[in-house]
Each structure stands twice: as C-alpha cells, then as structure tokens.
XYZ file of C-alpha atoms in Angstrom:
638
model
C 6.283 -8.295 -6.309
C 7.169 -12.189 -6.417
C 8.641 -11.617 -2.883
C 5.228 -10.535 -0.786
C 2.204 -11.366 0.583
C -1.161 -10.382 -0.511
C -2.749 -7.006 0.729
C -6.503 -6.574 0.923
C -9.514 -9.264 2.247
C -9.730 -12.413 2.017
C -13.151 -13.175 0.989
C -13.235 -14.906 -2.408
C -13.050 -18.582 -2.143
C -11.231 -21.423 -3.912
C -14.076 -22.786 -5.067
C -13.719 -20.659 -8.158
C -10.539 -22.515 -8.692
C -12.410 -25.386 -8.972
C -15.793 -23.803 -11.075
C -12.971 -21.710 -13.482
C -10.352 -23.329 -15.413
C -9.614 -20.165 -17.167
C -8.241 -18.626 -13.621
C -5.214 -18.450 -15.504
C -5.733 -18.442 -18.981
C -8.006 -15.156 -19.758
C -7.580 -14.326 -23.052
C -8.693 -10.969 -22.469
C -5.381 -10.689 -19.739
C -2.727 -8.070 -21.179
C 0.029 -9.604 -22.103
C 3.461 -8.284 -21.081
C 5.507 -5.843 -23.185
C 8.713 -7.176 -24.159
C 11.607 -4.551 -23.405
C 15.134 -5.684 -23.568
C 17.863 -5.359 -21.520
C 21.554 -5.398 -22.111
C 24.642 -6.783 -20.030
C 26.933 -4.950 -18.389
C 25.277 -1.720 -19.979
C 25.681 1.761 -18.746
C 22.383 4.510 -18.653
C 21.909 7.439 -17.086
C 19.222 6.817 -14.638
C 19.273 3.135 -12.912
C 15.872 2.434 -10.849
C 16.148 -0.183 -8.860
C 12.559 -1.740 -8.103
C 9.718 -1.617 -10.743
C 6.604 -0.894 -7.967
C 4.164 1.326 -7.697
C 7.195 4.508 -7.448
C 9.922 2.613 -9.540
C 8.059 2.631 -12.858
C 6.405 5.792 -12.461
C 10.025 7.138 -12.345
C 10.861 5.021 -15.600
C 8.248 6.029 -17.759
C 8.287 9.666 -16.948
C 12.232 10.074 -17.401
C 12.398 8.217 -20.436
C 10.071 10.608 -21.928
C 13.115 12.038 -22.762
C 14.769 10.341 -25.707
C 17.704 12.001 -24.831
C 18.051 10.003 -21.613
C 18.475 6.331 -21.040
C 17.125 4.704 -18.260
C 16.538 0.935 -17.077
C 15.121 -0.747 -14.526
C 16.273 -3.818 -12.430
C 13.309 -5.827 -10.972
C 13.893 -9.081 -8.849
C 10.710 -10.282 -10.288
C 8.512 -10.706 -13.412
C 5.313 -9.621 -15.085
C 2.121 -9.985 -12.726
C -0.068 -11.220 -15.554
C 2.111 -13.461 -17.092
C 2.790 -15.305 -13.507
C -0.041 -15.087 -12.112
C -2.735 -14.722 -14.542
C -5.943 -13.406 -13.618
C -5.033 -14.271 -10.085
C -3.611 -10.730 -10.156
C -5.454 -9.241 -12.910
C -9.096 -9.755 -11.406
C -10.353 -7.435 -8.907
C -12.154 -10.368 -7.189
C -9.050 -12.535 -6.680
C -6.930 -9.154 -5.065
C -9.354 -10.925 -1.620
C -7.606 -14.555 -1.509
C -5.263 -14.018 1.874
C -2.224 -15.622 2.233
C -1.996 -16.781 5.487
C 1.193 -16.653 8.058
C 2.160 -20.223 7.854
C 5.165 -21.450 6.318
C 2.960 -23.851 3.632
C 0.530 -20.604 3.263
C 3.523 -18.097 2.138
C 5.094 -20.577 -0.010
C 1.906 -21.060 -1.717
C 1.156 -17.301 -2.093
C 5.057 -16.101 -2.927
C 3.594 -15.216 -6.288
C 0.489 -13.285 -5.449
C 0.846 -9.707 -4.590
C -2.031 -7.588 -5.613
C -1.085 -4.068 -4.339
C -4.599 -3.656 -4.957
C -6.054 0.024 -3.873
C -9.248 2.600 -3.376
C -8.588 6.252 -3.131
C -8.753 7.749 0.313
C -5.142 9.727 -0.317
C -3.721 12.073 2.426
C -5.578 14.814 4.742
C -4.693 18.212 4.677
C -3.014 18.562 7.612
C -1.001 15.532 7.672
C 0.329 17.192 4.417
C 1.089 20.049 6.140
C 2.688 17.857 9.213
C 4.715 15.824 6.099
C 5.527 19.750 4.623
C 6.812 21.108 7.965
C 8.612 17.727 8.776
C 10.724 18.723 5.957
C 10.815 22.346 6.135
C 9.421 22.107 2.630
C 6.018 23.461 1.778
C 6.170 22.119 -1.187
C 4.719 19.127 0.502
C 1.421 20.731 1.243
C -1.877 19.201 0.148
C -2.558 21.966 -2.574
C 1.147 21.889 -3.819
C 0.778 18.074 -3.948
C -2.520 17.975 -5.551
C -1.362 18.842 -9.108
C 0.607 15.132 -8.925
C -2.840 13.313 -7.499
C -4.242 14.987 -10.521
C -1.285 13.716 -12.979
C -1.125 9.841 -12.047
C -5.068 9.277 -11.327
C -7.960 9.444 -14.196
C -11.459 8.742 -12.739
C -14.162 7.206 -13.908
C -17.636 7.702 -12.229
C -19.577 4.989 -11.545
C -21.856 3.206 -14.309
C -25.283 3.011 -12.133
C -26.130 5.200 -9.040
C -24.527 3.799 -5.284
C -27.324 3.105 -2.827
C -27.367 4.989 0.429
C -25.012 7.237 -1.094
C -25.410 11.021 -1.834
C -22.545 12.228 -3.502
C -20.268 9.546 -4.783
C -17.117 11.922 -4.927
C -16.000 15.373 -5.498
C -16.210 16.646 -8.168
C -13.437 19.285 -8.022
C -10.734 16.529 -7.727
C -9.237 13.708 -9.945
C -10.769 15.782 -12.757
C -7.665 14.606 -15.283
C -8.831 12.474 -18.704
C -5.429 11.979 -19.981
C -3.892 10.676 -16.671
C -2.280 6.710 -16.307
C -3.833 5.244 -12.881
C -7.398 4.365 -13.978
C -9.633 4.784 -11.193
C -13.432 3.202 -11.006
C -15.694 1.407 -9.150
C -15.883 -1.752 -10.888
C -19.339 -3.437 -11.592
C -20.771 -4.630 -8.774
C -22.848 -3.772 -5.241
C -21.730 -5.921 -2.521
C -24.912 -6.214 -0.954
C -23.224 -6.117 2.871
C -22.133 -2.704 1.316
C -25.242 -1.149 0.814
C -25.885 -0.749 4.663
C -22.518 0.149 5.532
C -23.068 3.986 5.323
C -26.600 4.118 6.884
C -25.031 2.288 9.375
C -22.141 4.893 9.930
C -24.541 7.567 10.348
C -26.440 5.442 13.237
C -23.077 5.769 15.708
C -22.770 9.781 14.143
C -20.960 9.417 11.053
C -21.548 11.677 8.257
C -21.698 10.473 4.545
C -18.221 12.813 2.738
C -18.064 13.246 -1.144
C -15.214 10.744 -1.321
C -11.799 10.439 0.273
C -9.907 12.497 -2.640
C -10.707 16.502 -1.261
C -8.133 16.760 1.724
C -11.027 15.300 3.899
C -11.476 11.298 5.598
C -13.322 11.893 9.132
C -16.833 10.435 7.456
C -18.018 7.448 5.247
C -18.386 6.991 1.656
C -17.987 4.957 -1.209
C -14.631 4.481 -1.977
C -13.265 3.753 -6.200
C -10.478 1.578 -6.980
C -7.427 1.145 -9.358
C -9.606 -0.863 -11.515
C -9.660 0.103 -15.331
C -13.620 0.345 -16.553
C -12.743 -1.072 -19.892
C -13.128 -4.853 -18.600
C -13.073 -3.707 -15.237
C -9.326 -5.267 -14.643
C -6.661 -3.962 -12.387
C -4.893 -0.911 -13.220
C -1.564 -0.814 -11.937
C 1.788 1.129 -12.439
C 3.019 -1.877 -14.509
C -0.742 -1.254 -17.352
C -0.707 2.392 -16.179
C 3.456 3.590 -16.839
C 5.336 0.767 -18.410
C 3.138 -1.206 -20.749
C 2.411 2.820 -22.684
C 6.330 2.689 -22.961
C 7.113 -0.305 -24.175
C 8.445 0.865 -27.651
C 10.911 2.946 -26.599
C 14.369 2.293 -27.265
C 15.845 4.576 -24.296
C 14.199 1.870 -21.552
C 15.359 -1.186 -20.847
C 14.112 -3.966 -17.925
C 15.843 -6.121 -16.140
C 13.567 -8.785 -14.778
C 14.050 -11.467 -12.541
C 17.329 -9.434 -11.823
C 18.881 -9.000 -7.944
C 20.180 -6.204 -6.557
C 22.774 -7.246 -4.459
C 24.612 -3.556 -3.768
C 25.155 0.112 -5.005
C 28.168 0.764 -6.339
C 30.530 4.107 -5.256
C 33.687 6.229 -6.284
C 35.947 7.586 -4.260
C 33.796 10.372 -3.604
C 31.118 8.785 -2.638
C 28.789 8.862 -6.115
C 26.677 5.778 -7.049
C 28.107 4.812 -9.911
C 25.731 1.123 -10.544
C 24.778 -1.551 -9.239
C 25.912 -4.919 -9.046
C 23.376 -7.295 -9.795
C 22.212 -11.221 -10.220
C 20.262 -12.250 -13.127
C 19.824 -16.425 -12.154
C 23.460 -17.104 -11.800
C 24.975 -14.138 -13.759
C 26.203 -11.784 -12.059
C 26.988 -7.958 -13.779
C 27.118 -4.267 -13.132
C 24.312 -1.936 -14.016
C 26.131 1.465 -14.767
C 24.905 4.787 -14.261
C 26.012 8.048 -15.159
C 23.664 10.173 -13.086
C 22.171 8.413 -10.851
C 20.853 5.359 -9.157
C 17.238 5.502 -7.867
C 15.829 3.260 -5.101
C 12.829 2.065 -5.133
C 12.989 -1.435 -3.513
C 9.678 -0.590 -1.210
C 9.696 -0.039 2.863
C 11.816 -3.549 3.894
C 14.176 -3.378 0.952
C 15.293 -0.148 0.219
C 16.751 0.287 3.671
C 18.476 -2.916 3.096
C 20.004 -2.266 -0.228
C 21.392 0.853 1.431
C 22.797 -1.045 4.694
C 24.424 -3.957 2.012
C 26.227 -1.029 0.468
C 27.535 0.927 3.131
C 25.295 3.170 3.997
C 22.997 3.153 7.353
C 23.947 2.546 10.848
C 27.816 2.727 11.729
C 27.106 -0.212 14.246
C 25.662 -2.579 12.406
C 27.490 -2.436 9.383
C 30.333 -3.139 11.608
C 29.027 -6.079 12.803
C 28.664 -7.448 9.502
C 32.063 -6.473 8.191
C 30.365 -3.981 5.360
C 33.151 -0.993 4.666
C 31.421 2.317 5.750
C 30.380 4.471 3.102
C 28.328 7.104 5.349
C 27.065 7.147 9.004
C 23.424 7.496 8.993
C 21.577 5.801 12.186
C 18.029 6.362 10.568
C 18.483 4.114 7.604
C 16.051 1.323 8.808
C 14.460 2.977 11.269
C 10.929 4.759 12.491
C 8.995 2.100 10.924
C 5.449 2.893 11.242
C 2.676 0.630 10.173
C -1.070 -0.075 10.798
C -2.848 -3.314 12.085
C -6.578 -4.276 11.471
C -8.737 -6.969 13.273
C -12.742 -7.412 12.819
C -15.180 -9.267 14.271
C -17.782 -11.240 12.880
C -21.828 -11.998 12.932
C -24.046 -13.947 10.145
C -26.300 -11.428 8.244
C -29.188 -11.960 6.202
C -28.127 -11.173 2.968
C -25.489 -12.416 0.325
C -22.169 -12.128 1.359
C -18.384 -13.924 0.146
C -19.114 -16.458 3.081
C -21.432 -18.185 1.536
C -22.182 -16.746 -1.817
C -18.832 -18.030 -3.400
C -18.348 -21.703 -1.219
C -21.271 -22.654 -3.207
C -20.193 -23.838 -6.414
C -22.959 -23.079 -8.419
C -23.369 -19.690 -7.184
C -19.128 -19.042 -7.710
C -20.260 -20.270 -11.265
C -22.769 -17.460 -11.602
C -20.133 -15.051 -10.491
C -17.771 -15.998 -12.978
C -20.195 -15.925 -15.786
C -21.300 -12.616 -15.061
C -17.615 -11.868 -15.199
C -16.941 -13.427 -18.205
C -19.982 -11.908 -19.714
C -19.531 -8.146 -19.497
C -16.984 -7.811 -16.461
C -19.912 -7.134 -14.216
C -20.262 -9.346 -10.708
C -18.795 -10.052 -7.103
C -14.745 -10.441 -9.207
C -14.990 -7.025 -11.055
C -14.658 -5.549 -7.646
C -12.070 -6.397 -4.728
C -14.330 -5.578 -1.492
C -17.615 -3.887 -0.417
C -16.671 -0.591 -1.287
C -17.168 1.515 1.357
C -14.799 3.463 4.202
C -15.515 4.744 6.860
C -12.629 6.869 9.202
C -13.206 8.520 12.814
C -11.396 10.628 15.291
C -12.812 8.879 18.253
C -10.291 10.330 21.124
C -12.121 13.840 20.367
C -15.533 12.372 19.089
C -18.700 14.220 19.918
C -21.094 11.520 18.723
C -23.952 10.657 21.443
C -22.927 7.245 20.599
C -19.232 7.288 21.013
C -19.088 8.464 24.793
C -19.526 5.149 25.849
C -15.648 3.991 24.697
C -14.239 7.716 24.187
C -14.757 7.591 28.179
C -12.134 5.066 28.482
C -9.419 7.001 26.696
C -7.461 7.725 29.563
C -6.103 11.526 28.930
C -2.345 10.382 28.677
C -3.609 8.672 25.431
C -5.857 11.802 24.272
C -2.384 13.810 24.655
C -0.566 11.484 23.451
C -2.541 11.564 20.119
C -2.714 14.932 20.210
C 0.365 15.406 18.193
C -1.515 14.711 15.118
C -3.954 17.570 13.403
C -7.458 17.613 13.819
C -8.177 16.484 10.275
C -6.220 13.103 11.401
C -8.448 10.145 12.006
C -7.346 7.435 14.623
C -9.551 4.662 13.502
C -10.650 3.157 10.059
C -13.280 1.431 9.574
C -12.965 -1.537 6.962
C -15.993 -3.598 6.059
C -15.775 -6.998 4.780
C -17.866 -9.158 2.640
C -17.079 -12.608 4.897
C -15.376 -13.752 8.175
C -12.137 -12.313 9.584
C -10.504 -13.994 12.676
C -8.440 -16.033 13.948
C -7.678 -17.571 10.431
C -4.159 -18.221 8.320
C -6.057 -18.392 5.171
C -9.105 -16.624 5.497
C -11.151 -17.547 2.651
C -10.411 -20.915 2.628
C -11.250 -20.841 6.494
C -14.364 -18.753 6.277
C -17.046 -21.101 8.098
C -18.701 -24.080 5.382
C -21.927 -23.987 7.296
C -23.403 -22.415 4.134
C -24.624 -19.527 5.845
C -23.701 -15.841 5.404
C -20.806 -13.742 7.261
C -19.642 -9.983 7.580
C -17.057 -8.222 9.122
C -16.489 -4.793 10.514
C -12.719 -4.616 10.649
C -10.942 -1.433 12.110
C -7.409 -0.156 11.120
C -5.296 1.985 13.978
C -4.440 4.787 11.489
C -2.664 7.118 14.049
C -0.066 4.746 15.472
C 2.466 5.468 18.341
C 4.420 2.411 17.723
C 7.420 2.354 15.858
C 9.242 -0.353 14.268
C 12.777 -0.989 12.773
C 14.090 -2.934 10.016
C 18.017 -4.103 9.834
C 19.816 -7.001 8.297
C 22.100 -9.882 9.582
C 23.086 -11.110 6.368
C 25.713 -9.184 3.788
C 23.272 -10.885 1.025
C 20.390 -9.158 -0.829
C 19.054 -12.766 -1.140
C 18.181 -13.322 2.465
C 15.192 -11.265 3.817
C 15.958 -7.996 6.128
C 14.887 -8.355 9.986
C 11.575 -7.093 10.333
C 10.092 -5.792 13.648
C 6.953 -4.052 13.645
C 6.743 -3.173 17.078
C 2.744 -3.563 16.710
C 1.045 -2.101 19.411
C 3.902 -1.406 21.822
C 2.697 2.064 23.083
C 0.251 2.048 25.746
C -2.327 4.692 23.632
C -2.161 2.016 20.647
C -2.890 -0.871 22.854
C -5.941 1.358 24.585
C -6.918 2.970 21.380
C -7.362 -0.913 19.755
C -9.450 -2.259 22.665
C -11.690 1.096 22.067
C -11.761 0.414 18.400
C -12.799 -2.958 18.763
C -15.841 -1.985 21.260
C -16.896 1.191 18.773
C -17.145 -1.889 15.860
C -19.571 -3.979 18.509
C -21.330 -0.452 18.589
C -21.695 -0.263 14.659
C -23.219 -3.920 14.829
C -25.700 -3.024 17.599
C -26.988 0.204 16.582
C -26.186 0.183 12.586
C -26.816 -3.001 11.525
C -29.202 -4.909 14.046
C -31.684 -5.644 11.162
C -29.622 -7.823 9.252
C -27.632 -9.750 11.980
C -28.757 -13.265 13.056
C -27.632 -14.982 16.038
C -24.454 -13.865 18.584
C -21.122 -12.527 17.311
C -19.392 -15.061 15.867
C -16.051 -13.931 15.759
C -14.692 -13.503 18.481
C -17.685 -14.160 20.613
C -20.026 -12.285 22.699
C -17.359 -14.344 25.973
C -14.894 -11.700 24.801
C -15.907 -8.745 26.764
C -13.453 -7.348 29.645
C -10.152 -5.334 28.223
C -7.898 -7.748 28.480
C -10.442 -10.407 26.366
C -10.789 -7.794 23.727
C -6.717 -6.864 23.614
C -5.821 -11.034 24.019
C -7.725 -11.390 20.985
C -6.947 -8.073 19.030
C -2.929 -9.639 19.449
C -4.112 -12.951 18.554
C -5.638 -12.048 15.118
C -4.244 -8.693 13.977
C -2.780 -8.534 10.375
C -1.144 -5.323 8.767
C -2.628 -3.073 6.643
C 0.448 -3.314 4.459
C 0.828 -0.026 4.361
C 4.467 0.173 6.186
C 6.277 3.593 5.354
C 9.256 5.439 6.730
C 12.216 3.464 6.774
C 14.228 6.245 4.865
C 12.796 8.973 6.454
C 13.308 12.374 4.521
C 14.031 15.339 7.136
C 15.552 18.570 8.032
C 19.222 19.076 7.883
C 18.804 19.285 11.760
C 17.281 16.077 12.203
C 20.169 13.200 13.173
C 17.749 10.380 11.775
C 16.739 11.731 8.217
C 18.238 9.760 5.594
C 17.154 11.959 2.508
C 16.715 15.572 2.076
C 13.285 16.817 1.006
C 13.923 15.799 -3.054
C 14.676 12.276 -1.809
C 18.247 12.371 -2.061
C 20.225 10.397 0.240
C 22.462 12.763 2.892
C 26.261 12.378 2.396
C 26.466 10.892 -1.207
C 25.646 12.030 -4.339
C 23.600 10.770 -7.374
C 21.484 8.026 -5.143
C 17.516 9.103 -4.631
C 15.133 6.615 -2.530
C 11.992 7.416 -4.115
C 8.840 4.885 -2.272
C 6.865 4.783 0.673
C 10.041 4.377 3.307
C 10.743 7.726 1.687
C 8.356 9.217 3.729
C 8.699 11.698 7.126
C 5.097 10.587 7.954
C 2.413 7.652 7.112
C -0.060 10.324 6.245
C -4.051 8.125 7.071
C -5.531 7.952 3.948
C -3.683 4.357 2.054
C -0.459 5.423 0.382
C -0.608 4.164 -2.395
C -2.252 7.359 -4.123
C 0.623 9.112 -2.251
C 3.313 6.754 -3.649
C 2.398 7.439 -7.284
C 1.778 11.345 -6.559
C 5.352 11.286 -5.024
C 7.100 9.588 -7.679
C 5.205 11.853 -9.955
C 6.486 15.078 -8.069
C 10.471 13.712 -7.773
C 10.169 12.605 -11.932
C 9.617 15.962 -12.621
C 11.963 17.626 -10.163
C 14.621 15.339 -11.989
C 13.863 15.938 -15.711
C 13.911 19.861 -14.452
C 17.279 19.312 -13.236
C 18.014 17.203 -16.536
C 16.438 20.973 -18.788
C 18.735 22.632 -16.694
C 21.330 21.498 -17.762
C 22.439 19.790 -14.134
C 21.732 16.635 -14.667
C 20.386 15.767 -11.590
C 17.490 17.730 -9.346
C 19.322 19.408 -6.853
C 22.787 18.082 -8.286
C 21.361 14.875 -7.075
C 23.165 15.916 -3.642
C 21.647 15.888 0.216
C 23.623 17.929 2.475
C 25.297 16.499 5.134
C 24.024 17.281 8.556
C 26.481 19.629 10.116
C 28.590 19.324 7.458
C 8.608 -4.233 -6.089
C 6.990 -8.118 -9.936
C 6.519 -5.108 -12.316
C 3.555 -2.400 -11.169
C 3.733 -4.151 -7.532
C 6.041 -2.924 -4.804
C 9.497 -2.488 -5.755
C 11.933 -5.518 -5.988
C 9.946 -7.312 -3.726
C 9.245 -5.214 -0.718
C 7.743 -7.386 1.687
C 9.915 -10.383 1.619
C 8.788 -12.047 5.149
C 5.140 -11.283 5.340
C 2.584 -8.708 4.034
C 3.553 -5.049 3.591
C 2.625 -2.018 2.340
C 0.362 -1.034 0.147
C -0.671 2.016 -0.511
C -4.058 6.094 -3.761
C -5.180 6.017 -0.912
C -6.741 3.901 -3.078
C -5.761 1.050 -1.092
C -5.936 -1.857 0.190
C-alpha cells in the first residue's frame, strides 16, 4: 500500500493536475468504512496485510459470526489518501520514477491496478505437480476465478476484435472483483491486434479460458457503475464493514510473530504511531505482507535461514533456508515511434484537450481516465514459433536457450507484448518526461514472462521499519539476457510489418543507432522496469523439497497455526498477471480454513506443515514493495 511504487504505464500527464482541481476531491469517491479496532485484543484469526490476499481472507472468514478476525495494515484507505489518484483508472498510468525525489513523491500511490490474463493450463498443472497437489490444477482452480471475479461485457463493440472473451468463463453475477472494460478506445489500441496478426498472431477469446499464446482485448478491475477501480479493499472489506466480528488495524506495524514453547503463533506484536501492543490469536496468524514483506516478517521472528538470523542475533525458531528465496520476477522495456493518431503523448500535455478528457469523465465516466491503458495483450512463444515472420530472431536462439526454456509447458508464453498509449524509455517519470514537442507517441513494450533468473530477498535490520534487501537478479541467466535482445527485435518487427501505416519518422526510442546485440541488451539494462509482478519468496513445496517454506494449504513447515497466504506463496509465477491468481488463491485457502473451522478443527489441516524429514487496504499487503515497484498481479494486471 503506502509503502510501494506504482504498477502499470505511465502515460497520463500532470497536466490534469493542473486542468482538475477535483483530482482529489470527487464526490462520487467511496468513502472508507469505519471498522474499529481494539488494544491489546485477542481474535481468532490475525491477518497481517490488508492486499489483494489479506482482505479476501478477512471478509470470507468473518462470514462466520462465530469467528473473530482482524486485520493489521501498516497503511490506510486508498481513497481517502489518495483520492481519485487511486480511484481513477486513468491516473493507475502516472509512473513513479527510481529517483530518490520521484519515490518520495509517489510513497502514497500504489494502484495494483489489473486486466485479466490469469494462469495457463499447464503452468497450473506445473504449480499442481510442484506441490504434489492436484488440487492446483486449472479446472480445480477455476471454481475460485469464478468466486472472486464478476464480468461485465463491454458497453459498445471492440474494433478489430472478434470475440471479446469467452463466454464459458467468469460467468458469476454475484461475485466481488468487478471486471469491465471501462469506457473508452484508445485509438493506438485499435491497431494493436491487426497488427499482431501481421507477424502471425492469432486474435484468442480473452485471456480467462486456460489459453494466452494470441492477442485480444484484455478487461480490467474497473467497476462499470462509474467506471472506478475495483479492488479487494470496494470488492471484500467495504461489503463487511458492519460486522462486529472484524476489526482493522490501520496505520499499524508488524514488527514480529509471536510463539509458545511449541512453536504456535500466538500474535503479533505491533506499532500503531508510537504504541506499541500485542495482537492475540487463538488459531492462527495469517501472512499476507506481499512478496518483500512476508519473508521478512518471518526472518524478524525466527523463522528463515539459520545463517542469517544468526548474524542478526534473532533466536531461532525453525531452520528453513527458502524463506526469502527463488524470487522470480519479470522486466519490460519498449521502444518508441510517433504515430498518426491520438495518443497520451500528446493528447493529455495539451491542456485543453486533458480538459476534454476530464469532462467526459466527469460527465458519464466515459474518456481516456475511465480506462488505465490501450487495452490490448498480446503473448508469444517465440523460442518454438512457426510464424514466417518470427524466423528472422527465433534463428538467434541459440539451442542451450531453447532447452533451457524447455522446462516450461507448451501452453507457456516467453514474451508479452504490452502496448502503450505514449513514450517509454529511458525516463524516471515517464509521463512527465514523455517528449513536449506536441506530437504523438506509442510504445510496444515486451515483458520476459518465462524467466530463468532468480532473485532473493533477506534483511540486515532486526526492525520491520527498515526495508528488506531486495535483489532481483534481473536478467542474470544467459537465455534471459538472449531471449530480451530477441524480444526487443520481434517489437521492431511488429512496428515494421504491423503498424507501418501509422508511424512517422525513425524510432524514437531508442533509435534506429541501436542495432547490434550488445546496443539492443546496453539499452534493454539501461531502461528495464518490473512488471511488479514478483512471486515466490515463500515457496509452497513437497515435503521432499529442502527450500519449501509452506505445505500445499499455505502453512508454514515446522510451526503451527501461521499460513502465508499472497503471491510469495507461490511454487511458480504462472504468465498470465497474478493478480487474478492472488484473489483465486486466497479464495481457495478461505475456504479450506472455514472447512477446518465446520469441522470442528479449527484450523485447515490443524493449521500444521510437516516438517521435512521429520499491502494501504485492497493494495498489496502491509506494504509489499517497500524499495521500488513490485508485484502486481487477475491476470488482470498491470
């Protein structure tokens, strides 16, 4: 929440700060439910991060009047901080930059906005066997798409577009998540598919099916009533907001997890401002502090790597080497050309124009803010690509990196394509740094969606306040680093034979100079960003596998009552954006709790992993990306 970075483009301009004085005072903005919290109090369930898992977690176990459950939440409500800054669609494209001044100035923007490419079906079946749990399967895991996600088709017919989505999936009318399309047509977006098909691309009825390896139009967590963000904060918490059995603790640190003597999470000790108390729970504690934090909360209390909580004085609770580890993340880069038609670039630097846009807005929610980017995906398997017009770069996959990505399924795409109303590049703030020239910019940006590269995250501080040590290991395998410099030449390929009638002039960004491999890889380093879709920090495993942290119901191995229920839960970063994982997930583990809780046990599984041999509310967890951008990720996302 408070903590992160924004995820998504950065295309919309600050000029509308200066045409809109009601940026932040909406009246049609949601205002936050008030739910009160009490010191020192004990529940049965304590959830530690109120993201995009956290609250889903909340809401569904304090169904249950029976049951008392609160939340603790290091920051507060989106629209009450932030406005429409993080209510609009259109403002989920301001980027924050990687300067010092530009984080500062964005600590309170984090959008977690999302579209709805979710996971294939055979990286379900990879996540399923990872586990030895086919529970994990795309059909088994369907049912929970189905229960967080109610779509809404679109309002007027997509150009270029044949079959907007399928209509055998997110069928549900009663669901939370609302999903839509918002009410606009980038007009950079309207070519995007025709363009796919040029380089061999087929057009896919949406990204929801099991299915990615195509291009379509892709909806977004946008509600259609106003056409405002709908996130796990509007989707699970605001509905609950009467009930006496939930309490939220915002603006509250969690500094550790509290254990007995035999090694059950009993609380947590927590920081409200300068008051410190204990959160008690009878059951269990739940983690869902996001990718960077949950691992850390675990380290500060005992439990991760022998070695370095040694080094940092922290009294072992339990040995387990993988907390922290097999970080795996995805970076995107684009270049750039001026078009012929509208785009962010210039559209919104013009001041009267920005007007228009917010008038429409303010209107009848229609216009270039009711929507957060073009609209359209596009995802490939390039290293086994039979396109005509893909030979050209699949040629230069050496086989050690075809083999190397052969350990994903067929179904598993490599690249995704991401196009962008405006100019990506080498830019700290991208919309602000989009070119003033007046004339119009677009970007094809491509996202490395089968990484090799693994990262870590650990801590050198015993304090929850200081961020955890981050290192992405971006493009550190030598069949990501070839795989990006064949990316980048497939988007030149999508300009040249896709989109040749609307470009005017030379590449802008990074230039047609950029041409040998080690031009095109100097720059790919040089202006990268995450997706912020980081996963897999707390790996769930087999009881064979030395680094799984949690056993296939997301308990943690060698304690009891302590789940870790968000996207470092995961074996896998399945391709399609998480974030219509992360909410199916939480969805599946809510219910495998209450069952437990009908049972009469208490906890799912006893809330027990064996031992082996033996963000702001509706964001991402207590603030899960506290040095830089992070995940994201229904599939619809960014």
């Amino acid at each position: 929440m408070h903590l992160s970075i924004l995820t998504s483009f950065a295309l919309f301009i600050t000029s509308i700060a200066a045409v809109s004085s009601s940026r932040n005072s909406d009246p049609r903005v949601r205002r936050a439910p008030s739910i009160s919290a009490e010191k020192n109090a004990t529940y049965d369930y304590v959830i530690v991060g109120g993201g995009t898992a956290g609250l889903v977690i909340a809401s569904r176990l304090s169904e249950n009047p029976a049951l008392r459950v609160a939340v603790i939440e290091a920051g507060g409500r989106y629209e009450v901080d932030n406005g429409n800054v993080s209510v609009i669609p259109g403002y989920a494209t301001v980027g924050a930059g990687t300067s010092p001044a530009d984080i500062a100035s964005a600590a309170a923007v984090d959008w977690g906005f999302i579209t709805t490419p979710q996971a294939t079906t055979g990286s379900a079946q990879m996540w399923a066997d990872e586990v030895d749990d086919q529970s994990y399967t795309f059909d088994k895991l369907l049912p929970y798409y189905e229960k967080s996600s109610q779509y809404t088709p679109p309002q007027f017919p997509q150009p270029n577009s044949t079959n907007i989505q399928d209509p055998k999936t997110l069928t549900s009318k009663t669901a939370p998540v609302q999903v839509s399309f918002g009410g606009y047509d980038d007009p950079f977006g309207t070519w995007i598919i025709p363009a796919f098909k040029a380089i061999g691309q087929a057009a896919i009825n949406g990204f929801t099916s099991g299915k990615l390896i195509g291009a379509a139009y892709c909806p977004s967590t946008i509600n259609p009533d106003g056409n405002k963000r709908s996130s796990s904060e509007t989707a699970y918490l605001q509905p609950a907001a009467n009930r006496t059995n939930l309490h939220v603790y915002e603006h509250t640190l969690a500094n550790n997890i509290i254990f007995d003597s035999a090694k059950r999470a009993t609380g947590v000790n927590v920081t409200t401002g300068s008051t410190a108390q204990i959160i008690s729970a009878t059951k269990e504690v739940i983690l869902s502090a996001g990718t960077f934090q949950s691992p850390q909360l675990l380290m500060l209390s005992g439990i991760g790597p022998a070695s370095t909580l040694k080094s940092l004085d922290i009294p072992l609770i339990q040995d387990l080497p993988g907390v922290g580890q097999n970080l795996w993340d995805q970076v995107y880069y684009g270049s750039s050309l001026r078009v012929n038609l509208l785009t962010n670039s210039a559209g919104l630097n013009n001041p009267l124009l920005a007007a228009a846009g917010i008038a429409a807005y303010d209107a009848d929610s229609t216009g270039p803010l009711s929507i957060g980017n073009t609209g359209v995906l596009g995802w490939e398997k390039l290293s086994t690509s039979t396109s005509p017009t893909s030979k050209n770069v699949t040629t230069t996959l050496s086989p050690a990196t075809k083999n190397a990505l052969a350990i994903f399924p067929p179904d598993w795409p490599e690249l995704e394509f991401l196009p962008a109303s405006g100019v990506l590049g080498y830019q700290r703030v991208f919309a602000t740094e989009d070119p003033r020239d007046g004339y119009n910019y677009a970007t094809i940006a491509t996202a490395l969606v089968a990484p090799l590269s693994r990262g870590n995250i650990t801590i050198n501080s015993t304090s929850a306040a200081d961020p955890p040590v981050i290192n992405p290991n971006w493009l550190t395998h030598p069949a990501d680093i070839e795989l990006a410099v064949a990316a980048f030449k497939r988007q030149r390929e999508v300009w040249s034979l896709g989109l040749s009638n609307i470009t005017l002039g030379d590449e802008r960004i990074p230039g047609v100079k950029v041409q040998t491999d080690a031009e095109i890889l100097h720059f790919i380093r040089e202006s990268l960003a995450p997706v912020w879709h980081a996963a897999c920090t707390c790996k769930m495993g087999r009881d064979t596998d030395e680094m799984a942290v949690l056993d296939s119901n997301a308990n943690v191995r060698g304690v009891t009552g302590l789940r870790v229920v968000d996207a470092s839960s995961f074996p896998i970063l399945p391709p399609g954006h998480p974030q219509a994982t992360i909410y199916a997930f939480a969805e599946k583990i809510a219910e495998v709790i209450a069952k437990g809780v009908a049972q009469g046990n208490g906890t799912a599984g006893d809330g027990v992993a064996t031992t082996r041999g033996l963000t702001g509310l509706g964001a991402h967890g207590q603030g899960d990306r506290p040095t830089g951008p992070g995940i994201q990720p229904l599939g619809y996302g960014p």
